[in-house]
Amino acid sequence: MNNYKLIKLGKFDESVMNNKTTQNISVKIDGKTVNAPVGTTVLQATQKAGIYIPTLCYLENIKPYGGCRLCIVEIKNMRGYPTACTTPIAQDMEISTKTPELQKLRRDILELVLSEHPYTCLVCRDKNNCNEFMTTTRKVSVTTGCNFCTNNGNCELQELVEYLELTEIKYPWAYKEIKPEKNNPFYDIDYNLCILCGRCVRVCNEVRYSEVLNFVQRGNLVIVGTAFGESQKDAGCEFCGACIDVCPTGSLSEKMGKWVGIPDKSTETTCVFCSVACKMNINTKDNRIVNVGPNPDNRTNPLQLCVRGKFVPGDIMHHPERITTPMLKKENKWIEVSWDEAINFTVNKLEQYRGNQFGIIGSAHESLENNYVLQKFSRKLMKSNNVDILSSFPDKNIIKKIHDYYTHHKPANIDDITNADTIFVIGSQTNLSHPIIENRIRKAAKNGKKVIVANTHDTRTSYFAEQNILYKQGEEHIFLLSLLSVLNNKISGKLSNDLKQEFKNFDIEKAFKRCGVSRQDIEKIAKSLLNSKKSVIIAGDGILINPDSIYNFNALVNIQTILKKPETCKIIFLLNEGNFYGSTIAGLHSDFLPGFDELANKKNIKKWSDNWKTKLNNTKGLSGNEMVNNITEDGITALFVVGDIPAHPNLAKLKFLVQQNMFLTELSEHAHVFFPITGFTETNGHIINLERKLKEITPVTASAKDIKTVWETISNLARVMQEKGFDYKKPEDIFSEINSFIDLSFATEEKAKKEILPIRADVSDKKKKLPVEIIAENNYFNYLGNDLLKLIPDMEDILGEGGSGSSSGSGSGSGSSSGII
Amino acid sequence: MKDTIDAILKKHIPKEKGNLIPVLQSVQKKEGYISPESVKRISNYFRISRSSIYGIATFYSQFRFNPPGRHSIKICLGTACHVQGGDFILKALQAEIGISPGETTDDMRFDLDRVACLGCCALAPVVMIDNKIHSRMSVIKLKELLNKYE
């Protein structure tokens, strides 16, 4: 019967889905000749030809499943009705997609699918009027719509019923009587609506590798569930929300915007919560965020997001506690005032504190433009070089080191992770800090790549690792040195000899003992790194937020340099906040003018004095730590803080403190003026992510009238203070100003220097005491210094223990901002 | 318990994921049921997610997820027993001891299962308690019978 040589489905590989193969074959679909590469499925070929085939379980970029049977087609000389999604095309196939018989079968199949789904709304004769009456309180539910699912229009069954012109369903509706689950703050689960298409199960296991959902039970008892019916949290759900994005029914639905109706606008913007800077699509209605994530034109191919990107924006932008008007503190009480009053008051005060007694601390979540204007205000107008940023890095010089590294080595791309043979992850809680990086690591592991994880404790990444190293806390540097030394002994050459000199007094056996990793383990890592064609080293907080961070950095770069082909090894430095690198290049650093021009160099002061048509102060700037420690009569007396800084007794001694933030924080107790600030979904701008790519932020909603961006606030202050050079009309003006001074395309690349960076090869027994705030693990759930776990109801219950890292005693801010105090 | 599971797992190579079902069977044989703890251990050993293992195990009626009681009750719902009112007896029993099939009472006295046929249809409806078959059951007879088992 079968004349075609079919490719077995087991061979289905991603290269086919990405159309990388070149050999084309032609098939006839509904009389139309279509050329498609070998291995393409019939469904993909028809989609390419612009012919619609109804589907329910199909998901682009995931291995086909063939569960719903709606995509059945007729193929000449082939028995029965094969499913288009699982049948690969063969030369001269003749496919019909829409014969009356097929449509009848599809209708029957859909009827059966719907017999377990509340279908009344689908075949209701008043369905066209439904939207109008749907949101009425329903004492009269029968006539004004049913409230089984959300009314945000996310129902593919509706579309299918319409397409197949189904007006009646002959089966009674079998209600499954499953109790809806509302066990988490982000989404509701009602498996009574589930049609068992398996999309959520597959996305959870094959795309996100969270492995939480699966089909349980057998026969008509089958439902999607977790092991032993545990709650999503206990089952290890990471709340990435991918299952909601792919659900074709209302079975899984976001709590946010559940009853808001169909969104009227969808805007693409960039997430700033971490430095991966994912593209995100935000759906809004009436200037409110409805939900985040899926691309409305292509729901089944969700942009990948994590719990922060998917669920947080709407919650914080429309938070009831958000401050929406400027405030002045009068007699220890916050009084709401107009912008003019607040600005005039601030200007009067600021006039008294010009010079070295003034300081600005910005936020790494703010855009390039805002931070540029902020530091320009301090340097040009206030004549103070005391500018810094609230970030998680205790050693501010690490960012300069990373910048220098970038000028010699092309920054790694996120996709380099999946392309590498060996992935070496050190000291990182990637699943919490950078879930999308974690996703790539898991993907690589599942594709059989070698993943080596080294950390002080087991993390979720360890589960995917081929080799799992546990080193002692605080001995990161010794661990890296041991690896470097072992690696170096296997290599010869000039660099290697230089390095051997450094290791002259290095007692390696003692080092193994001190870091708690055996020689065999380190030899094994060295072997993997040496033998792999491409490798990626991912350095996380454990390495970078560390008293030895600079030496750790050097050791890592040395490892890369001495490898046989250093250009095939890439290092990814996991910066935490979205725009840390961008903020520093914009000049928000006590030692560097914009573009990493050293402040200590007179030439640079001259250059930027000319650029800004002013005379800059050449006093050395203070870092955030120094500023706070230096709050005295003749030290720092006034601060301007964007976001928040951790509590410190000195702050009470400030004569003048301006805070600009979305919420009142602990710091606000000491503040005299409070300006409301826009969130990242309300403003234009750019950020630079960990791949050193410039990413654009676009406004999704308009902010309330009295909420202003940092640059607007600063321009207003400068206007009243009668200073020129701050008359920006829109963020684009600032961006073009930055662009005229700094090359943000990073086109010039210097050739990699082959040199060994200094290390501290010393295994003396004195153990350095780590400052408490450095041991306390980072709280990744913060925005502009605000603790998201506290702001969003129940988020702490769900993510608290594991969410902010293992040591939960870090308290608000102390972890997130260890760089300051 | 840790040791028994490890001993079972040691007999299999982690890469041979196909051995999951024999492992589950051995665990059930040793421990009487599949506990969340054992699933966790098996999951870590084979690197199969816990939910997958649970999904696979729930597919087969041979696996139970509650510790066995001191006495196990099996109610036959095969054709003959069903016709003779086995369903009714099951419902009455559920109300009496307060558990559904697959569960165990809190005091660990009984566990309850439903089976398809015990091969003695002439005696329908039948109930099996601890491998002893009780024939021509009725709700009253069953209640009296339960008192004999402590």
CSV table of N, CA, C and O in Angstrom, one decimal, chain B residues 69-71 107-110 129-130 145-150:
chain,number,residue,atom,x,y,z
B,69,GLY,N,-2.5,-1.8,55.1
B,69,GLY,CA,-3.0,-1.9,56.5
B,69,GLY,C,-2.7,-3.3,57.1
B,69,GLY,O,-2.1,-4.1,56.4
B,70,ARG,N,-3.2,-3.5,58.3
B,70,ARG,CA,-3.0,-4.9,58.8
B,70,ARG,C,-3.8,-5.9,58.1
B,70,ARG,O,-3.4,-7.1,58.0
B,71,HIS,N,-4.9,-5.5,57.6
B,71,HIS,CA,-5.7,-6.4,56.8
B,71,HIS,C,-6.1,-5.8,55.5
B,71,HIS,O,-6.4,-4.6,55.5
B,107,ASP,N,-5.9,4.3,61.2
B,107,ASP,CA,-5.4,3.5,62.3
B,107,ASP,C,-4.7,2.2,61.7
B,107,ASP,O,-4.4,1.3,62.4
B,108,MET,N,-4.5,2.2,60.4
B,108,MET,CA,-3.8,1.2,59.7
B,108,MET,C,-4.5,-0.2,59.8
B,108,MET,O,-3.8,-1.2,59.7
B,109,ARG,N,-5.7,-0.2,60.1
B,109,ARG,CA,-6.4,-1.5,60.3
B,109,ARG,C,-6.7,-2.1,59.0
B,109,ARG,O,-6.4,-3.3,58.7
B,110,PHE,N,-7.3,-1.3,58.0
B,110,PHE,CA,-7.6,-1.9,56.7
B,110,PHE,C,-7.0,-1.1,55.6
B,110,PHE,O,-6.9,0.1,55.7
B,129,ILE,N,-10.6,-10.9,52.2
B,129,ILE,CA,-9.9,-10.2,53.2
B,129,ILE,C,-8.7,-11.1,53.6
B,129,ILE,O,-8.9,-12.3,53.9
B,130,ASP,N,-7.5,-10.6,53.5
B,130,ASP,CA,-6.3,-11.3,53.8
B,130,ASP,C,-6.3,-12.7,53.1
B,130,ASP,O,-6.1,-13.7,53.8
B,145,LEU,N,-18.5,-9.2,59.6
B,145,LEU,CA,-17.2,-9.8,59.2
B,145,LEU,C,-16.0,-8.9,59.7
B,145,LEU,O,-15.0,-9.4,60.2
B,146,LEU,N,-16.2,-7.6,59.5
B,146,LEU,CA,-15.1,-6.7,59.7
B,146,LEU,C,-14.7,-6.7,61.2
B,146,LEU,O,-13.6,-6.5,61.6
B,147,ASN,N,-15.7,-7.0,62.1
B,147,ASN,CA,-15.5,-7.0,63.5
B,147,ASN,C,-14.5,-8.1,63.9
B,147,ASN,O,-13.8,-8.0,64.9
B,148,LYS,N,-14.4,-9.1,63.0
B,148,LYS,CA,-13.4,-10.2,63.4
B,148,LYS,C,-12.0,-9.8,63.1
B,148,LYS,O,-11.1,-10.5,63.5
B,149,TYR,N,-11.8,-8.7,62.4
B,149,TYR,CA,-10.4,-8.3,62.1
B,149,TYR,C,-10.0,-7.1,62.9
B,149,TYR,O,-10.7,-6.1,62.9
B,150,GLU,N,-9.0,-7.3,63.6
B,150,GLU,CA,-8.5,-6.1,64.4
B,150,GLU,C,-7.2,-5.6,63.9
B,150,GLU,O,-6.4,-6.3,63.4
